[in-house]
Amino acid sequence: MRHRTTVAAFAGALALSALAIPGVAQADEVSGDIKITKVVVNGGKNIVLGTTDVKRFTIAVTATDDSGIEVGKTFPTMWHTPLPNGDAYGLVLPDNILGKCVRQSFTTTTCTYAMTINPRIEPQDNSTAGTWTVSAYAMANDGDYIGRDAAAKAKVLRNSRLTVNASPEPVKKNKTITVTGALTRASWVTYKYAGYTKQPVKLQFKKKGTSTYKTLKTVTTDSKGNLRTTTKATADGYFRYSFAGTPTTPAVTSAVDYVDVK
């Protein structure tokens, strides 16, 4: 395991001892009438990781209490798999525990935290692609506190790529053309892109002068992620492949390949 840091140890090191912070995957802990009302990860968008580039995103935590929220005592963590010792397999912590807090009213404050996830560190391996859990913690000015173990969910996905090539070009009308391509996705083990096998991909065509793509057929990737099919060349136009995505891999559409029909 390349990354082993407990939430409790992290919080303690930052002098948050006044807040009783539950370990990963334990039950929520609440004292008083404080509430966490909203948690937004990456602006509501999926977090997509390739093989090298670090992804920077935010988590915004909104909390409310009749005495107001104490700045510096609110923070999130994001994790994938809880371990028996209270640690987590796949864990992302705030870059700065203080965040940037904005008071919405006397009782309500939203704190936004910069987060960083490196495909070569935090995901650990490909098994953590998919849904991650966000825990959130807050303290009020009157000493009330709350720790929500599963305050929100977020998707961390393996980036996907898709190519297309139609040939021959140009081609006589109503002759057969072959459309090839490849669907690949990032590996957080080898740090390379590898074929995504046995996946349905749509072959689409847009006639020159029109604005809408029509699906001609669905093609399944082979054991190496490759695509190959044939179709009739009926008119000048653009071919592309389109993949709808899976719970671990985002949707992707290839660039287009124009075919001139004589």
Tab-separated table of C-alpha atoms in Angstrom:
chain	number	residue	atom	x	y	z
A	1	MET	CA	0.000	0.000	0.000
A	2	ARG	CA	1.481	3.313	-1.069
A	3	HIS	CA	-0.615	5.631	1.100
A	4	ARG	CA	-1.506	4.962	4.727
A	5	THR	CA	-2.814	7.915	6.754
A	6	THR	CA	-5.651	7.746	9.264
A	7	VAL	CA	-8.294	10.430	9.483
A	8	ALA	CA	-7.968	10.542	13.254
A	9	ALA	CA	-4.194	10.997	13.172
A	10	PHE	CA	-4.499	13.721	10.557
A	11	ALA	CA	-7.048	15.607	12.588
A	12	GLY	CA	-5.044	15.278	15.779
A	13	ALA	CA	-1.912	16.591	14.115
A	14	LEU	CA	-3.852	19.682	13.174
A	15	ALA	CA	-4.907	20.377	16.754
A	16	LEU	CA	-8.562	19.513	16.262
A	17	SER	CA	-8.741	17.628	19.527
A	18	ALA	CA	-11.792	19.628	20.578
A	19	LEU	CA	-13.785	17.810	17.888
A	20	ALA	CA	-14.441	14.136	18.522
A	21	ILE	CA	-13.771	12.756	15.062
A	22	PRO	CA	-14.986	9.240	14.296
A	23	GLY	CA	-12.685	6.951	12.330
A	24	VAL	CA	-13.373	5.976	8.776
A	25	ALA	CA	-16.513	3.881	8.283
A	26	GLN	CA	-17.861	4.320	11.819
A	27	ALA	CA	-21.292	5.655	12.719
A	28	ASP	CA	-22.136	9.376	12.641
A	29	GLU	CA	-21.459	11.323	15.813
A	30	VAL	CA	-23.529	14.374	16.764
A	31	SER	CA	-23.639	16.606	19.842
A	32	GLY	CA	-26.254	19.363	19.940
A	33	ASP	CA	-28.349	20.811	17.141
A	34	ILE	CA	-25.579	21.433	14.589
A	35	LYS	CA	-26.226	20.122	11.077
A	36	ILE	CA	-24.257	19.596	7.878
A	37	THR	CA	-26.783	20.576	5.244
A	38	LYS	CA	-24.840	20.266	1.986
A	39	VAL	CA	-21.629	18.767	0.614
A	40	VAL	CA	-20.599	19.387	-3.015
A	41	VAL	CA	-17.652	17.571	-4.606
A	42	ASN	CA	-15.943	18.963	-7.720
A	43	GLY	CA	-18.906	21.182	-8.502
A	44	GLY	CA	-21.082	18.093	-8.882
A	45	LYS	CA	-18.939	16.616	-11.672
A	46	ASN	CA	-17.102	13.301	-11.780
A	47	ILE	CA	-13.384	13.269	-11.003
A	48	VAL	CA	-11.600	11.741	-13.999
A	49	LEU	CA	-7.974	10.612	-13.685
A	50	GLY	CA	-5.509	9.636	-16.345
A	51	THR	CA	-2.080	8.133	-15.733
A	52	THR	CA	0.102	11.138	-14.885
A	53	ASP	CA	-1.706	14.440	-14.358
A	54	VAL	CA	-2.691	15.434	-10.833
A	55	LYS	CA	-6.357	16.380	-10.526
A	56	ARG	CA	-7.264	19.407	-8.406
A	57	PHE	CA	-10.845	19.863	-7.244
A	58	THR	CA	-12.837	21.232	-4.326
A	59	ILE	CA	-15.197	19.981	-1.661
A	60	ALA	CA	-17.621	22.532	-0.217
A	61	VAL	CA	-19.193	21.796	3.178
A	62	THR	CA	-22.160	23.812	4.431
A	63	ALA	CA	-23.021	23.580	8.131
A	64	THR	CA	-25.522	25.375	10.352
A	65	ASP	CA	-26.048	25.914	14.087
A	66	ASP	CA	-27.954	28.488	16.121
A	67	SER	CA	-24.664	29.760	17.554
A	68	GLY	CA	-22.885	29.876	14.203
A	69	ILE	CA	-20.113	27.660	12.823
A	70	GLU	CA	-16.567	27.860	14.177
A	71	VAL	CA	-14.117	28.496	11.349
A	72	GLY	CA	-11.145	26.125	11.314
A	73	LYS	CA	-13.077	23.247	12.858
A	74	THR	CA	-14.837	22.077	9.692
A	75	PHE	CA	-13.245	19.747	7.146
A	76	PRO	CA	-13.934	16.857	4.707
A	77	THR	CA	-12.136	13.657	3.766
A	78	MET	CA	-12.758	11.416	0.780
A	79	TRP	CA	-12.114	7.676	0.867
A	80	HIS	CA	-12.907	4.455	-0.955
A	81	THR	CA	-12.561	1.308	1.144
A	82	PRO	CA	-12.565	1.177	4.957
A	83	LEU	CA	-10.014	-1.064	6.636
A	84	PRO	CA	-10.433	-2.829	9.996
A	85	ASN	CA	-7.815	-0.631	11.685
A	86	GLY	CA	-9.750	2.576	10.894
A	87	ASP	CA	-7.547	3.441	7.938
A	88	ALA	CA	-8.795	3.595	4.349
A	89	TYR	CA	-7.649	2.131	1.049
A	90	GLY	CA	-7.814	5.200	-1.151
A	91	LEU	CA	-7.840	8.412	0.880
A	92	VAL	CA	-7.778	12.119	-0.033
A	93	LEU	CA	-7.346	14.874	2.549
A	94	PRO	CA	-7.615	18.687	2.188
A	95	ASP	CA	-4.548	20.551	0.987
A	96	ASN	CA	-5.255	23.114	3.723
A	97	ILE	CA	-7.362	22.140	6.743
A	98	LEU	CA	-8.651	25.713	7.167
A	99	GLY	CA	-10.202	25.988	3.731
A	100	LYS	CA	-11.959	29.163	2.635
A	101	CYS	CA	-15.063	29.833	4.699
A	102	VAL	CA	-17.891	32.178	3.782
A	103	ARG	CA	-20.700	32.966	6.225
A	104	GLN	CA	-24.077	32.714	4.484
A	105	SER	CA	-25.864	34.027	7.589
A	106	PHE	CA	-25.254	34.197	11.334
A	107	THR	CA	-26.078	30.511	11.647
A	108	THR	CA	-24.773	29.056	8.372
A	109	THR	CA	-21.274	28.856	6.891
A	110	THR	CA	-19.883	27.205	3.763
A	111	CYS	CA	-16.233	26.149	3.801
A	112	THR	CA	-14.552	25.189	0.524
A	113	TYR	CA	-11.445	22.999	0.514
A	114	ALA	CA	-8.826	22.512	-2.186
A	115	MET	CA	-8.223	18.800	-2.761
A	116	THR	CA	-5.582	16.998	-4.812
A	117	ILE	CA	-5.671	13.450	-6.144
A	118	ASN	CA	-2.675	11.925	-7.892
A	119	PRO	CA	-3.344	8.837	-10.075
A	120	ARG	CA	-0.009	7.395	-8.930
A	121	ILE	CA	-0.714	7.742	-5.201
A	122	GLU	CA	-4.244	8.076	-3.812
A	123	PRO	CA	-6.241	5.621	-5.970
A	124	GLN	CA	-3.874	2.806	-4.910
A	125	ASP	CA	-4.945	0.599	-7.847
A	126	ASN	CA	-7.755	0.062	-10.370
A	127	SER	CA	-10.053	-1.471	-7.745
A	128	THR	CA	-10.818	1.989	-6.359
A	129	ALA	CA	-12.328	3.291	-9.597
A	130	GLY	CA	-15.979	4.156	-9.061
A	131	THR	CA	-17.806	5.565	-6.069
A	132	TRP	CA	-15.926	7.171	-3.175
A	133	THR	CA	-17.421	8.335	0.109
A	134	VAL	CA	-17.039	11.843	1.528
A	135	SER	CA	-16.988	12.280	5.295
A	136	ALA	CA	-17.554	15.755	6.725
A	137	TYR	CA	-16.960	17.275	10.156
A	138	ALA	CA	-18.001	20.579	11.722
A	139	MET	CA	-18.046	22.374	15.076
A	140	ALA	CA	-20.276	25.203	16.267
A	141	ASN	CA	-19.329	28.246	18.342
A	142	ASP	CA	-21.199	26.804	21.343
A	143	GLY	CA	-19.240	23.535	21.238
A	144	ASP	CA	-21.808	21.460	19.344
A	145	TYR	CA	-20.145	19.157	16.815
A	146	ILE	CA	-21.037	16.681	14.089
A	147	GLY	CA	-19.190	14.040	12.110
A	148	ARG	CA	-21.042	12.531	9.176
A	149	ASP	CA	-19.342	9.391	7.955
A	150	ALA	CA	-21.133	9.393	4.581
A	151	ALA	CA	-22.068	13.000	3.946
A	152	ALA	CA	-21.815	12.644	0.147
A	153	LYS	CA	-20.669	10.390	-2.669
A	154	ALA	CA	-18.256	11.149	-5.507
A	155	LYS	CA	-17.189	9.297	-8.636
A	156	VAL	CA	-13.456	8.825	-9.331
A	157	LEU	CA	-13.111	7.369	-12.826
A	158	ARG	CA	-10.373	5.970	-15.075
A	159	ASN	CA	-9.997	8.282	-18.066
A	160	SER	CA	-11.016	6.823	-21.441
A	161	ARG	CA	-9.878	7.388	-25.021
A	162	LEU	CA	-11.543	6.410	-28.305
A	163	THR	CA	-10.294	6.516	-31.898
A	164	VAL	CA	-11.865	6.020	-35.331
A	165	ASN	CA	-10.653	5.436	-38.881
A	166	ALA	CA	-12.823	4.821	-41.957
A	167	SER	CA	-11.311	3.476	-45.175
A	168	PRO	CA	-10.883	3.471	-48.081
A	169	GLU	CA	-11.073	7.215	-48.736
A	170	PRO	CA	-12.418	8.309	-51.142
A	171	VAL	CA	-14.863	5.544	-51.979
A	172	LYS	CA	-17.496	4.887	-54.639
A	173	LYS	CA	-21.129	5.255	-53.618
A	174	ASN	CA	-22.694	2.165	-52.025
A	175	LYS	CA	-19.346	0.437	-51.722
A	176	THR	CA	-18.317	-1.121	-48.435
A	177	ILE	CA	-16.029	0.753	-46.085
A	178	THR	CA	-14.307	-0.566	-42.980
A	179	VAL	CA	-14.426	1.465	-39.777
A	180	THR	CA	-11.812	0.630	-37.157
A	181	GLY	CA	-10.937	2.143	-33.799
A	182	ALA	CA	-9.862	1.417	-30.267
A	183	LEU	CA	-11.300	2.042	-26.803
A	184	THR	CA	-8.670	2.374	-24.085
A	185	ARG	CA	-8.644	3.539	-20.471
A	186	ALA	CA	-6.082	4.560	-17.890
A	187	SER	CA	-4.521	1.980	-15.614
A	188	TRP	CA	-3.554	3.108	-12.096
A	189	VAL	CA	-1.226	0.102	-11.856
A	190	THR	CA	0.888	0.288	-15.028
A	191	TYR	CA	0.277	4.034	-15.611
A	192	LYS	CA	-0.464	3.323	-19.252
A	193	TYR	CA	-3.628	3.139	-21.356
A	194	ALA	CA	-4.895	-0.372	-22.065
A	195	GLY	CA	-7.721	-1.758	-24.187
A	196	TYR	CA	-11.177	-1.797	-22.587
A	197	THR	CA	-12.507	-5.182	-23.635
A	198	LYS	CA	-16.012	-6.442	-24.424
A	199	GLN	CA	-17.616	-3.003	-24.350
A	200	PRO	CA	-20.500	-1.833	-26.581
A	201	VAL	CA	-19.607	1.182	-28.728
A	202	LYS	CA	-21.911	2.952	-31.172
A	203	LEU	CA	-20.850	3.663	-34.744
A	204	GLN	CA	-22.430	6.956	-35.771
A	205	PHE	CA	-22.663	8.888	-39.027
A	206	LYS	CA	-23.527	12.482	-39.892
A	207	LYS	CA	-24.295	13.287	-43.528
A	208	LYS	CA	-22.492	16.314	-44.922
A	209	GLY	CA	-24.653	19.423	-44.621
A	210	THR	CA	-26.659	18.092	-41.672
A	211	SER	CA	-26.231	18.608	-37.923
A	212	THR	CA	-27.340	15.289	-36.419
A	213	TYR	CA	-25.462	12.042	-35.936
A	214	LYS	CA	-27.371	8.807	-36.458
A	215	THR	CA	-26.354	5.507	-34.889
A	216	LEU	CA	-25.692	2.899	-37.574
A	217	LYS	CA	-24.900	-0.063	-35.311
A	218	THR	CA	-23.345	-1.115	-32.011
A	219	VAL	CA	-19.910	-2.739	-32.142
A	220	THR	CA	-18.272	-4.648	-29.264
A	221	THR	CA	-14.588	-4.175	-28.508
A	222	ASP	CA	-12.417	-7.264	-28.796
A	223	SER	CA	-9.970	-8.735	-26.273
A	224	LYS	CA	-7.585	-5.832	-26.869
A	225	GLY	CA	-10.176	-3.058	-26.947
A	226	ASN	CA	-10.147	-2.792	-30.745
A	227	LEU	CA	-13.172	-2.031	-32.921
A	228	ARG	CA	-13.814	-3.186	-36.472
A	229	THR	CA	-16.948	-3.211	-38.589
A	230	THR	CA	-18.171	-2.515	-42.120
A	231	THR	CA	-20.915	-0.328	-43.542
A	232	LYS	CA	-22.095	1.058	-46.889
A	233	ALA	CA	-20.837	4.429	-48.117
A	234	THR	CA	-24.075	6.131	-49.144
A	235	ALA	CA	-23.073	9.816	-48.991
A	236	ASP	CA	-20.310	12.224	-48.042
A	237	GLY	CA	-20.128	12.529	-44.306
A	238	TYR	CA	-18.510	12.014	-40.928
A	239	PHE	CA	-18.042	8.791	-39.010
A	240	ARG	CA	-17.368	8.534	-35.292
A	241	TYR	CA	-17.524	6.059	-32.421
A	242	SER	CA	-19.348	6.846	-29.172
A	243	PHE	CA	-19.002	5.041	-25.832
A	244	ALA	CA	-21.657	5.546	-23.139
A	245	GLY	CA	-19.336	4.846	-20.189
A	246	THR	CA	-19.526	2.497	-17.202
A	247	PRO	CA	-19.555	2.987	-13.404
A	248	THR	CA	-15.730	3.081	-13.465
A	249	THR	CA	-15.015	4.754	-16.806
A	250	PRO	CA	-16.427	7.976	-18.310
A	251	ALA	CA	-18.278	8.301	-21.588
A	252	VAL	CA	-16.143	9.309	-24.555
A	253	THR	CA	-16.659	10.131	-28.212
A	254	SER	CA	-13.934	9.839	-30.820
A	255	ALA	CA	-12.844	12.530	-33.199
A	256	VAL	CA	-14.547	12.310	-36.607
A	257	ASP	CA	-13.322	10.821	-39.868
A	258	TYR	CA	-14.691	12.385	-43.050
A	259	VAL	CA	-15.353	10.118	-46.014
A	260	ASP	CA	-15.666	11.505	-49.536
A	261	VAL	CA	-18.108	9.435	-51.601
A	262	LYS	CA	-17.628	9.642	-55.377
